PDB file of C-alpha atoms in Angstrom:
ATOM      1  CA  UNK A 236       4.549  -1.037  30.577  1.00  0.00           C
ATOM      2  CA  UNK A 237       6.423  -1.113  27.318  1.00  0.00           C
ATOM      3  CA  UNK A 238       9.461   1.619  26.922  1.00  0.00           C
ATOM      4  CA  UNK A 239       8.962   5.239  26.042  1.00  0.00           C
ATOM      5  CA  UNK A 240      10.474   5.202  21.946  1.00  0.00           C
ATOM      6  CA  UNK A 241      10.135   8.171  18.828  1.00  0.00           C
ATOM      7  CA  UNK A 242       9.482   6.263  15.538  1.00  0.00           C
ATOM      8  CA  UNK A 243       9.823   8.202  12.277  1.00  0.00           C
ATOM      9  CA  UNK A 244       7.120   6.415   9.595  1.00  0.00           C
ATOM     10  CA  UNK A 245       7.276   7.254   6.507  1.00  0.00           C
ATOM     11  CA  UNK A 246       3.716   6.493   4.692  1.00  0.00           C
ATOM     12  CA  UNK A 247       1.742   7.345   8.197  1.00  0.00           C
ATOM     13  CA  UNK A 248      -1.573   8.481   6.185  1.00  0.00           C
ATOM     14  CA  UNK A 249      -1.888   5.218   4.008  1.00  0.00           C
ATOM     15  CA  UNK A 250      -3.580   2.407   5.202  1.00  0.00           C
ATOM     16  CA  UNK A 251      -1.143   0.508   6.896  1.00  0.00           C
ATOM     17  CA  UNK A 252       0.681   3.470   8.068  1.00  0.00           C
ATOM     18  CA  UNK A 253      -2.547   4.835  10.069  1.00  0.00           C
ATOM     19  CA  UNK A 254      -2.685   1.733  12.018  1.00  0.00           C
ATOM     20  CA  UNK A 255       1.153   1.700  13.110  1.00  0.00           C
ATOM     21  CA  UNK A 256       0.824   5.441  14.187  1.00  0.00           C
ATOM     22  CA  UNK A 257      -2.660   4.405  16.290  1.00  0.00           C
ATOM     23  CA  UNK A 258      -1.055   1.228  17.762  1.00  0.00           C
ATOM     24  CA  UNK A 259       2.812   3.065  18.757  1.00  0.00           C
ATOM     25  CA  UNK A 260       0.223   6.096  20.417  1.00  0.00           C
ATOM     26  CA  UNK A 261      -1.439   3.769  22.618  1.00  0.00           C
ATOM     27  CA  UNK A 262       1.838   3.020  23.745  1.00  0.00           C
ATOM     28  CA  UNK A 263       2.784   6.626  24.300  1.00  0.00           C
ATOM     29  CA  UNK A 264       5.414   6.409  22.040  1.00  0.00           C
ATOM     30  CA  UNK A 265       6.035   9.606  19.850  1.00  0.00           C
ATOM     31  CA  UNK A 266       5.016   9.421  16.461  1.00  0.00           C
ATOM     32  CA  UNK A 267       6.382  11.171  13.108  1.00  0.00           C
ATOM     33  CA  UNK A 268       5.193  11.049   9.712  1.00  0.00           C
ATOM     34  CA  UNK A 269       7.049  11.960   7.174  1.00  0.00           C
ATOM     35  CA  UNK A 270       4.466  13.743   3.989  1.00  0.00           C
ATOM     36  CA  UNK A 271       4.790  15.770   1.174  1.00  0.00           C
ATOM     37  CA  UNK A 272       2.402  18.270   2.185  1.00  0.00           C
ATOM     38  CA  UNK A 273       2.471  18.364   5.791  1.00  0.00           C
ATOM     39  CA  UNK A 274      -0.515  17.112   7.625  1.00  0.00           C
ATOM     40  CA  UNK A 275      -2.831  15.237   5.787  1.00  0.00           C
ATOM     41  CA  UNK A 276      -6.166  16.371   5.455  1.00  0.00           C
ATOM     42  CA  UNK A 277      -8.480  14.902   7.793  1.00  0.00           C
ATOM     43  CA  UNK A 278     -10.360  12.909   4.709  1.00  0.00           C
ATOM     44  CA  UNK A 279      -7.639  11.988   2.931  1.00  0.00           C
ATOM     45  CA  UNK A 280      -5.655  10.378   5.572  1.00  0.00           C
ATOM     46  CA  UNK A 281      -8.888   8.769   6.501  1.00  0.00           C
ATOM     47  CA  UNK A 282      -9.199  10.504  10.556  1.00  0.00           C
ATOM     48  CA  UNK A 283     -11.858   9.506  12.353  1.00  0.00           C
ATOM     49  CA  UNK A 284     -12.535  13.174  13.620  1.00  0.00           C
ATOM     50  CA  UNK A 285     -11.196  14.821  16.673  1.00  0.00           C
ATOM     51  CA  UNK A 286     -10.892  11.951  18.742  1.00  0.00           C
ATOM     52  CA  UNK A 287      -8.895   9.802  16.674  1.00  0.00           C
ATOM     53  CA  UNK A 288      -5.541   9.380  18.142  1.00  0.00           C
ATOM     54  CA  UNK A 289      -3.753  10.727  14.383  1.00  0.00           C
ATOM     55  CA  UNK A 290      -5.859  13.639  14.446  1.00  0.00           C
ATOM     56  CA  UNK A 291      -3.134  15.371  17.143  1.00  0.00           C
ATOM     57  CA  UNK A 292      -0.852  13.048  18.027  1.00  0.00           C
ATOM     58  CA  UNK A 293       1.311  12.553  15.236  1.00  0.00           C
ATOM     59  CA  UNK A 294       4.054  15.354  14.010  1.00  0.00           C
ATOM     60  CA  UNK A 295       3.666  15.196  10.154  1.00  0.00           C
ATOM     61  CA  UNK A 296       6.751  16.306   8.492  1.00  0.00           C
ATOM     62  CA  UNK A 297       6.911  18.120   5.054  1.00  0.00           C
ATOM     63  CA  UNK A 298       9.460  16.281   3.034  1.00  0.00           C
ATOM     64  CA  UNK A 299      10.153  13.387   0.137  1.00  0.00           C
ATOM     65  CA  UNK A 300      11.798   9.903   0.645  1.00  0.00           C
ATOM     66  CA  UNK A 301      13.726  10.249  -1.890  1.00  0.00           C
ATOM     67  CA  UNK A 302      15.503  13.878  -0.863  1.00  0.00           C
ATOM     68  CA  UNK A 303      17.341  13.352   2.468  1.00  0.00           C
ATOM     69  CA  UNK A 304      18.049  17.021   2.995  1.00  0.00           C
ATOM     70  CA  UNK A 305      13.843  17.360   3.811  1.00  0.00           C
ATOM     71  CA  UNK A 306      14.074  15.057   6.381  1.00  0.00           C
ATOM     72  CA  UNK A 307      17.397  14.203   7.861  1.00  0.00           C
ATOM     73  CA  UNK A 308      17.027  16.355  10.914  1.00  0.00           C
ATOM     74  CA  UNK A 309      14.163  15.070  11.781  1.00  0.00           C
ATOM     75  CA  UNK A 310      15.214  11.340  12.442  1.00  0.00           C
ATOM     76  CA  UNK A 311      17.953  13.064  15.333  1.00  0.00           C
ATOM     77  CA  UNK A 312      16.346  11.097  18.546  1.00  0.00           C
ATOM     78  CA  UNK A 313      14.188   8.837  16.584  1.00  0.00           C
ATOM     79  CA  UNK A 314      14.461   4.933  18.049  1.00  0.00           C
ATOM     80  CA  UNK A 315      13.222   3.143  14.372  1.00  0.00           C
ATOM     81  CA  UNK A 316      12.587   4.186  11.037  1.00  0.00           C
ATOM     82  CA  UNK A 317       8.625   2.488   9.435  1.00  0.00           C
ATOM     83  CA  UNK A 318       9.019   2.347   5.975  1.00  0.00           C
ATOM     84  CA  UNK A 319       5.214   1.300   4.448  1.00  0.00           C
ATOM     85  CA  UNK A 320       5.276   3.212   0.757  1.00  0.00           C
ATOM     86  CA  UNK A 321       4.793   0.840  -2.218  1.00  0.00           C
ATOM     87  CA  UNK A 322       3.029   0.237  -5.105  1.00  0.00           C
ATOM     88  CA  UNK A 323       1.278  -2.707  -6.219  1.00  0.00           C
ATOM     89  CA  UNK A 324       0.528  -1.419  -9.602  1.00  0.00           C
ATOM     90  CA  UNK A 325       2.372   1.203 -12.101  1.00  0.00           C
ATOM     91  CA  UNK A 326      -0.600   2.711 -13.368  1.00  0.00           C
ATOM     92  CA  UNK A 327      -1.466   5.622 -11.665  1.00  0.00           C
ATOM     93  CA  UNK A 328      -3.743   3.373  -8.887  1.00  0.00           C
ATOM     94  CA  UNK A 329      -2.629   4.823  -5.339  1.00  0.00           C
ATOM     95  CA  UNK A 330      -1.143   8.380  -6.056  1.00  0.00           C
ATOM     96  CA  UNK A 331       2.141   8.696  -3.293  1.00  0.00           C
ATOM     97  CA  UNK A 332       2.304  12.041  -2.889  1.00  0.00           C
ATOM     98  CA  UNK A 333       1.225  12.618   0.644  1.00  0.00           C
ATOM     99  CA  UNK A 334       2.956   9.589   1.724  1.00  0.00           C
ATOM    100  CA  UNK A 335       6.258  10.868   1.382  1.00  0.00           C
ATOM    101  CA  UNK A 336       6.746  10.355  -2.507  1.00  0.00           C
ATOM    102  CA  UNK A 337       6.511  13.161  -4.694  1.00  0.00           C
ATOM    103  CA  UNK A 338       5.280  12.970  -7.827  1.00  0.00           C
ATOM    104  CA  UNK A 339       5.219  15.909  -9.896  1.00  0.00           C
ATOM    105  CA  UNK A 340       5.933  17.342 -13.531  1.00  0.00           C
ATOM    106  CA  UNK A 341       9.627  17.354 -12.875  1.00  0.00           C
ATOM    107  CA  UNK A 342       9.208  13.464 -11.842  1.00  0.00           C
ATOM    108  CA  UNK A 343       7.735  10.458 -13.338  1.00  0.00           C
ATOM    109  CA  UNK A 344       5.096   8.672 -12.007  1.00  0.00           C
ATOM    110  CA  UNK A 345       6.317   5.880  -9.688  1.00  0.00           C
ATOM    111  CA  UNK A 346       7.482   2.648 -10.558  1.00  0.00           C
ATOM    112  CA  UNK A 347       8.658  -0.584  -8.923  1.00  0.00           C
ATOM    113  CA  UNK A 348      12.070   0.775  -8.407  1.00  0.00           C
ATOM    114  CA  UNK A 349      11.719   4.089  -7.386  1.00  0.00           C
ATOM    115  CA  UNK A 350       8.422   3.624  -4.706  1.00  0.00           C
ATOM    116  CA  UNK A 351       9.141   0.440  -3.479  1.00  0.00           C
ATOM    117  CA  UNK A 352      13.045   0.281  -3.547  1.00  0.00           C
ATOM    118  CA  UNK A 353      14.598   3.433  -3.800  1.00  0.00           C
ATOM    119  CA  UNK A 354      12.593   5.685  -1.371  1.00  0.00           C
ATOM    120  CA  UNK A 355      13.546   2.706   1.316  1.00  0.00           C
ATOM    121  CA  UNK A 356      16.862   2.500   0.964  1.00  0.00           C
ATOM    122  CA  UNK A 357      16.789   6.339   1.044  1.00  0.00           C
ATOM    123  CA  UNK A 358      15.585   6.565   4.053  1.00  0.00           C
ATOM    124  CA  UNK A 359      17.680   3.492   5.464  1.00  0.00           C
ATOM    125  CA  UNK A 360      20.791   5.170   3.832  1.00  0.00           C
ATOM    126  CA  UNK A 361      20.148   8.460   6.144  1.00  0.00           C
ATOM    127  CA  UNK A 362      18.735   6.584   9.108  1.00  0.00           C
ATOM    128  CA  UNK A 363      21.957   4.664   9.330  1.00  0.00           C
ATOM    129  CA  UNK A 364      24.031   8.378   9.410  1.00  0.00           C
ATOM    130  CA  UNK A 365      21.662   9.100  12.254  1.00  0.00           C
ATOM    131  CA  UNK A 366      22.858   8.375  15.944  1.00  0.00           C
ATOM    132  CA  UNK A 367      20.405   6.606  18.098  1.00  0.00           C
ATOM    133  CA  UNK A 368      18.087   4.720  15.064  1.00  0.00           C
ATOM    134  CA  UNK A 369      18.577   1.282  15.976  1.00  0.00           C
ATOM    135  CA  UNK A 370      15.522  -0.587  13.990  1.00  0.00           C
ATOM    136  CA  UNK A 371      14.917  -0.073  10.460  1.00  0.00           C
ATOM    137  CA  UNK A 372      11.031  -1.733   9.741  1.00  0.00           C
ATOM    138  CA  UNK A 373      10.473  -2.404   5.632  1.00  0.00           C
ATOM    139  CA  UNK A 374       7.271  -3.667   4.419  1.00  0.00           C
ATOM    140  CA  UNK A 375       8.158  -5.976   1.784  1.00  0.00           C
ATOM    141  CA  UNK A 376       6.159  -9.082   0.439  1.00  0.00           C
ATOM    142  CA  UNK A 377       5.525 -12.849   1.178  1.00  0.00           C
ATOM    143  CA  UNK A 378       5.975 -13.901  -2.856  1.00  0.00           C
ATOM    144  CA  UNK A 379       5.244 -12.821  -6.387  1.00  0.00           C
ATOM    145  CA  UNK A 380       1.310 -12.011  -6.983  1.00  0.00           C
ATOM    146  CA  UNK A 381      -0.337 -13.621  -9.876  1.00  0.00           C
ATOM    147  CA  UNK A 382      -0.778 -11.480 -13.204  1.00  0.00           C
ATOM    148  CA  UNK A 383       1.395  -8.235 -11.316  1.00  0.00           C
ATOM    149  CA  UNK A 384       4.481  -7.671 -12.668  1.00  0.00           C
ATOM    150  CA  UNK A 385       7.348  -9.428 -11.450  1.00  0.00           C
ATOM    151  CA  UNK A 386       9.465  -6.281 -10.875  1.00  0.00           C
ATOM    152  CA  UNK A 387       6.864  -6.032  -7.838  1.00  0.00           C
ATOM    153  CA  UNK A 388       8.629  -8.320  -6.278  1.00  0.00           C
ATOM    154  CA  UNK A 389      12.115  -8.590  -7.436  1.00  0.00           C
ATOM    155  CA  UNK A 390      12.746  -4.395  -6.628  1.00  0.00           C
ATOM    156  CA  UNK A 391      11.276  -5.148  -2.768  1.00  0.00           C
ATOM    157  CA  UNK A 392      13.709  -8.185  -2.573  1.00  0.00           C
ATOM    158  CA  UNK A 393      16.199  -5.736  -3.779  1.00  0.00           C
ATOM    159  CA  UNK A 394      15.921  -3.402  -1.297  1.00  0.00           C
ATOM    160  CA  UNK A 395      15.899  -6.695   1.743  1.00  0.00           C
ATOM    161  CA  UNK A 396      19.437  -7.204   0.715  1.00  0.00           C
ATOM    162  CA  UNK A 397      20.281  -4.023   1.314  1.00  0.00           C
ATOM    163  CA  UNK A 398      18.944  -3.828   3.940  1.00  0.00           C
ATOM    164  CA  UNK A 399      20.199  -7.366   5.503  1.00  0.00           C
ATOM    165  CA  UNK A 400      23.887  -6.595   4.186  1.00  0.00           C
ATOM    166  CA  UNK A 401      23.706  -3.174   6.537  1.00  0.00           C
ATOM    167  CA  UNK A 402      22.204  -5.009  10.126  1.00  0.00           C
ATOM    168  CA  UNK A 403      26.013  -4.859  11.767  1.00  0.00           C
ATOM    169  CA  UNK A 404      25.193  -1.226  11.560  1.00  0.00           C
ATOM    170  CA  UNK A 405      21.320  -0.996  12.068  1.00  0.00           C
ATOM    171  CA  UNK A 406      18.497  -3.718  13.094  1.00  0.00           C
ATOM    172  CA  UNK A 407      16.866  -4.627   9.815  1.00  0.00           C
ATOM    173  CA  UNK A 408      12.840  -5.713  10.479  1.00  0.00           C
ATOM    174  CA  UNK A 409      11.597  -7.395   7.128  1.00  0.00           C
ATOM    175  CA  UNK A 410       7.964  -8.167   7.197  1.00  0.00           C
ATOM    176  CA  UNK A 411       6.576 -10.271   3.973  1.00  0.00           C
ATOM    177  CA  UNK A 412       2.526 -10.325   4.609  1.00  0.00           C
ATOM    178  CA  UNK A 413       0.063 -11.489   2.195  1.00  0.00           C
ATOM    179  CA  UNK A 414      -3.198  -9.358   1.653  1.00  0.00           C
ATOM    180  CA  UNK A 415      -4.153  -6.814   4.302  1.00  0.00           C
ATOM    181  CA  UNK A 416      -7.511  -6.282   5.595  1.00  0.00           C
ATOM    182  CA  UNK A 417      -9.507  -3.989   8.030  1.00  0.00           C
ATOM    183  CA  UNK A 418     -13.393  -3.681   8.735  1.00  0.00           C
ATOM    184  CA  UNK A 419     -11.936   0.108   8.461  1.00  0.00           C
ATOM    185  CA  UNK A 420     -11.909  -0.500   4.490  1.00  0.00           C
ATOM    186  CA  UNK A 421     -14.885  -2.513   4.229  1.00  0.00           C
ATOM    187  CA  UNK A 422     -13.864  -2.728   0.509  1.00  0.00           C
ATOM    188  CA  UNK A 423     -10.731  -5.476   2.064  1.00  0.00           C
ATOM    189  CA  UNK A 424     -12.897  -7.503   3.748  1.00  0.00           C
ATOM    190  CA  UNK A 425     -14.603  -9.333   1.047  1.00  0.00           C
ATOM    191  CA  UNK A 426     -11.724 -10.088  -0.880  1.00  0.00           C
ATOM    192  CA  UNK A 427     -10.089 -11.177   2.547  1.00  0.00           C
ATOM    193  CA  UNK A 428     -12.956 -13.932   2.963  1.00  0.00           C
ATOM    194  CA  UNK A 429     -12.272 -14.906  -0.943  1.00  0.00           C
ATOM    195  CA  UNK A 430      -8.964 -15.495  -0.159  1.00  0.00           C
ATOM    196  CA  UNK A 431      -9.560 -17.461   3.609  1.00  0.00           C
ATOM    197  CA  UNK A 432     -12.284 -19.414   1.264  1.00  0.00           C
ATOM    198  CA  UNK A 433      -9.228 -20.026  -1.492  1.00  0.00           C
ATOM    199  CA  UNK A 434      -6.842 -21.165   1.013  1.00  0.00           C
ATOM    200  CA  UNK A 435      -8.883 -23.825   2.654  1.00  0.00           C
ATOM    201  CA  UNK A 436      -9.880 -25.166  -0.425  1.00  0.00           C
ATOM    202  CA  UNK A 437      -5.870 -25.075  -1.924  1.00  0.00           C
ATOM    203  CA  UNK A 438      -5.320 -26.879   1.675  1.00  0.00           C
ATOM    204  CA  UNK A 439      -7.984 -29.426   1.885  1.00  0.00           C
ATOM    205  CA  UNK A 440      -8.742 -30.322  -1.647  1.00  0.00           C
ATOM    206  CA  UNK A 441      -7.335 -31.938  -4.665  1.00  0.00           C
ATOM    207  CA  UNK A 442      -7.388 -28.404  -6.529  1.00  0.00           C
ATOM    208  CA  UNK A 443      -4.442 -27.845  -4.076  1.00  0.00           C
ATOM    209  CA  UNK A 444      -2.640 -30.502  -5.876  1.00  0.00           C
ATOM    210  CA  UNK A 445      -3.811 -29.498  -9.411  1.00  0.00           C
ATOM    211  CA  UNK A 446      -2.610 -25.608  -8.817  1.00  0.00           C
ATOM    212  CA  UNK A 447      -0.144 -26.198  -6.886  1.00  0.00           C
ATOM    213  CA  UNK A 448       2.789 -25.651  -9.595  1.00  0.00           C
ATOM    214  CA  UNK A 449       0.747 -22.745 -11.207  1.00  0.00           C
ATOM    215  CA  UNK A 450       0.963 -19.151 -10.709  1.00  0.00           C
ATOM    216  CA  UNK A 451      -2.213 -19.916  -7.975  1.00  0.00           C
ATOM    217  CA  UNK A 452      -0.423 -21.049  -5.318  1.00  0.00           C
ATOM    218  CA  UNK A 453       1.366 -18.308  -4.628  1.00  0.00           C
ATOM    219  CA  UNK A 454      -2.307 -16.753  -3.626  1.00  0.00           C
ATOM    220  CA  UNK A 455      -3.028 -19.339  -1.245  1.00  0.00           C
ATOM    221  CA  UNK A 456      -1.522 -17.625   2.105  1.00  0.00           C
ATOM    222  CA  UNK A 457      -3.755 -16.442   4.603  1.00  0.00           C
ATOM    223  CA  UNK A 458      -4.830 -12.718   4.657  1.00  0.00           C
ATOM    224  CA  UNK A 459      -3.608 -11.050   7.946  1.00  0.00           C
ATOM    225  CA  UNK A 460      -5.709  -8.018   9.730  1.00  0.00           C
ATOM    226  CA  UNK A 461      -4.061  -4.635   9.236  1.00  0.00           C
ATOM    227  CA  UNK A 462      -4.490  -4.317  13.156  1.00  0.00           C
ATOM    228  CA  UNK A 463      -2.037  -7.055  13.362  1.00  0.00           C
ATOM    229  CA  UNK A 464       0.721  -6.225  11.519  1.00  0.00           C
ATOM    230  CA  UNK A 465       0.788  -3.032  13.016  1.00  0.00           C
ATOM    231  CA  UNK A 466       0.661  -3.970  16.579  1.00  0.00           C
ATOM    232  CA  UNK A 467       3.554  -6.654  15.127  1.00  0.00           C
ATOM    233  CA  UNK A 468       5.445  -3.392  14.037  1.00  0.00           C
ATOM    234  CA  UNK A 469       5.292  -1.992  17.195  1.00  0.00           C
ATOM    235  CA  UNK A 470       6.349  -5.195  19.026  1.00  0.00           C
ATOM    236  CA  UNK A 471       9.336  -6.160  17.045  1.00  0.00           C
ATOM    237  CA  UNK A 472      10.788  -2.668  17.313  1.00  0.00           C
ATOM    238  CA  UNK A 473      10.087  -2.931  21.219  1.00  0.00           C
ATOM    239  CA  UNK A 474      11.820  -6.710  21.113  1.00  0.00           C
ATOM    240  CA  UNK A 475      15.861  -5.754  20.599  1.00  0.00           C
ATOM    241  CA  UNK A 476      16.070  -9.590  19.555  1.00  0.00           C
ATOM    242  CA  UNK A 477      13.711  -9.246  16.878  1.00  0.00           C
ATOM    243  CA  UNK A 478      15.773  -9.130  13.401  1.00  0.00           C
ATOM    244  CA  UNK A 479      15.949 -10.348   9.955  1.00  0.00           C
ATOM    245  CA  UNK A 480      12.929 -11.989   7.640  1.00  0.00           C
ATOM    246  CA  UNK A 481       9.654 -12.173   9.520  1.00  0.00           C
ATOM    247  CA  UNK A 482       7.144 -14.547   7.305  1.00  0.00           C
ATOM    248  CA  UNK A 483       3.331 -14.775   8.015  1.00  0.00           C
ATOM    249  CA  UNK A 484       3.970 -16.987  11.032  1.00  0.00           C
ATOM    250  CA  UNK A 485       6.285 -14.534  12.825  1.00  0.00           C
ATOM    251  CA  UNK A 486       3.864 -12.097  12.443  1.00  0.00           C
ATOM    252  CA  UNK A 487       0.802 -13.341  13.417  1.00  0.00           C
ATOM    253  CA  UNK A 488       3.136 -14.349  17.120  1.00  0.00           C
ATOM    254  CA  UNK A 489       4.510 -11.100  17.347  1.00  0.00           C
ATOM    255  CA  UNK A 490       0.721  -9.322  16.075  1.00  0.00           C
ATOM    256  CA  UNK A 491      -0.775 -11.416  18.915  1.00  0.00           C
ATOM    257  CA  UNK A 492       1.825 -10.754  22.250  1.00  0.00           C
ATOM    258  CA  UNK A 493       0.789  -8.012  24.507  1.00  0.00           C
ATOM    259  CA  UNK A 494       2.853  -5.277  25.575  1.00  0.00           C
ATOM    260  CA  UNK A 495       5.007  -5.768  28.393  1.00  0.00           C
TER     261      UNK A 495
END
């Protein structure tokens, strides 16, 4: 039976964060969240009703990534920090505040740098003053996306190097997945089969060759199930020799090895 552990995630209600809380409670691990408002309402963070594990099981905490003081006593006995708050977009798309971003009058709407850089290396910066957080878990990304802005990218590498230059005093766990996809957004799942479709013809066809220096390419990885990743999450922070980069590969092995 895997070990008893207290994880602190910080985006528990968004759509990869839900699945990390459900797969760390079937461990009987103790669960976190860190969210502007509290607990989530049951629609919003997408609940399942009574019997779905988030619905009691997780301890939502009122407070903003990027203000320490809300939060800082709350990572005291905490085993690893989940950091999975980003934006793809700058325009307004997925709205952060119940996440553990505020956005308000007094702040600007989120960008690259302050989403998915700044409220990471927040949280790493206090995690690492905390006795007893050992794993550090950052969502990043496996390359540039075609048409999105490059800062995408380039602020989520930013915040990897940070990360990396720190893991003397905290285990860094860098995932870089492609698209996500769960038949819990049915919405994923067709663009998930576009992409499977895209990939085995950029693999087995000549229009591999023709795109492969173009902006296209980068496309061409495989989608991964949000299940996955999670239960990857969960595994890596349970595996002490489990550090650095973990590409598509690494997380599909670690997605797919049962708990010991």
């Amino acid at each position: 039976m895997a070990s008893s552990r207290r994880i602190f995630v910080v985006g528990g209600s968004g759509f990869l964060g839900q699945a990390v809380c459900r797969a760390a409670l079937a461990r009987g691990w103790e669960v976190l969240s860190l969210s502007r408002h509290g607990a989530p309402k049951q629609a919003a963070a997408g609940h399942g009703g009574p019997g779905d594990p988030l619905a009691g099981g997780v301890r939502w905490i009122k407070g903003d990534a990027l203000e320490p003081d809300t939060f800082r006593e709350h990572l005291a006995g905490c085993d690893a920090v989940v950091h999975s708050v980003g934006v793809l977009m700058e325009n307004g798309y997925k709205r952060l505040a119940d996440i553990g971003y505020r956005s308000s009058s007094s702040r600007s709407a989120p960008t690259y740098e302050s989403a998915n850089r700044d409220t990471a290396l927040s949280m790493a910066r206090a995690a690492r003053g905390t006795a007893g957080v050992g794993a550090f878990v950052y969502i990043s990304a496996r390359d540039a996306i075609p048409f999105i802005d490059s800062r995408y990218i380039s602020t989520k590498r930013e915040a990897e190097r940070e990360l990396l230059a720190h893991r003397d005093q905290m285990r860094p766990i860098i995932l870089r997945p492609g698209f996500m996809y769960s038949p819990a957004r049915p919405a994923t799942l067709p663009i998930a089969a576009g992409t499977k479709v895209f990939q085995a013809l950029f693999d087995r066809t000549p229009l591999g060759c023709a795109l492969k220096n173009t902006p296209f390419a980068k496309a061409a990885s495989p989608p991964l199930r949000r299940e996955l990743v999670a239960d990857a999450i969960v595994n890596a922070i349970d595996s002490p020799g489990v550090s650095g980069i973990l590409e598509i590969a690494d997380i599909e092995r670690l997605g797919a090895r049962r708990s010991s």
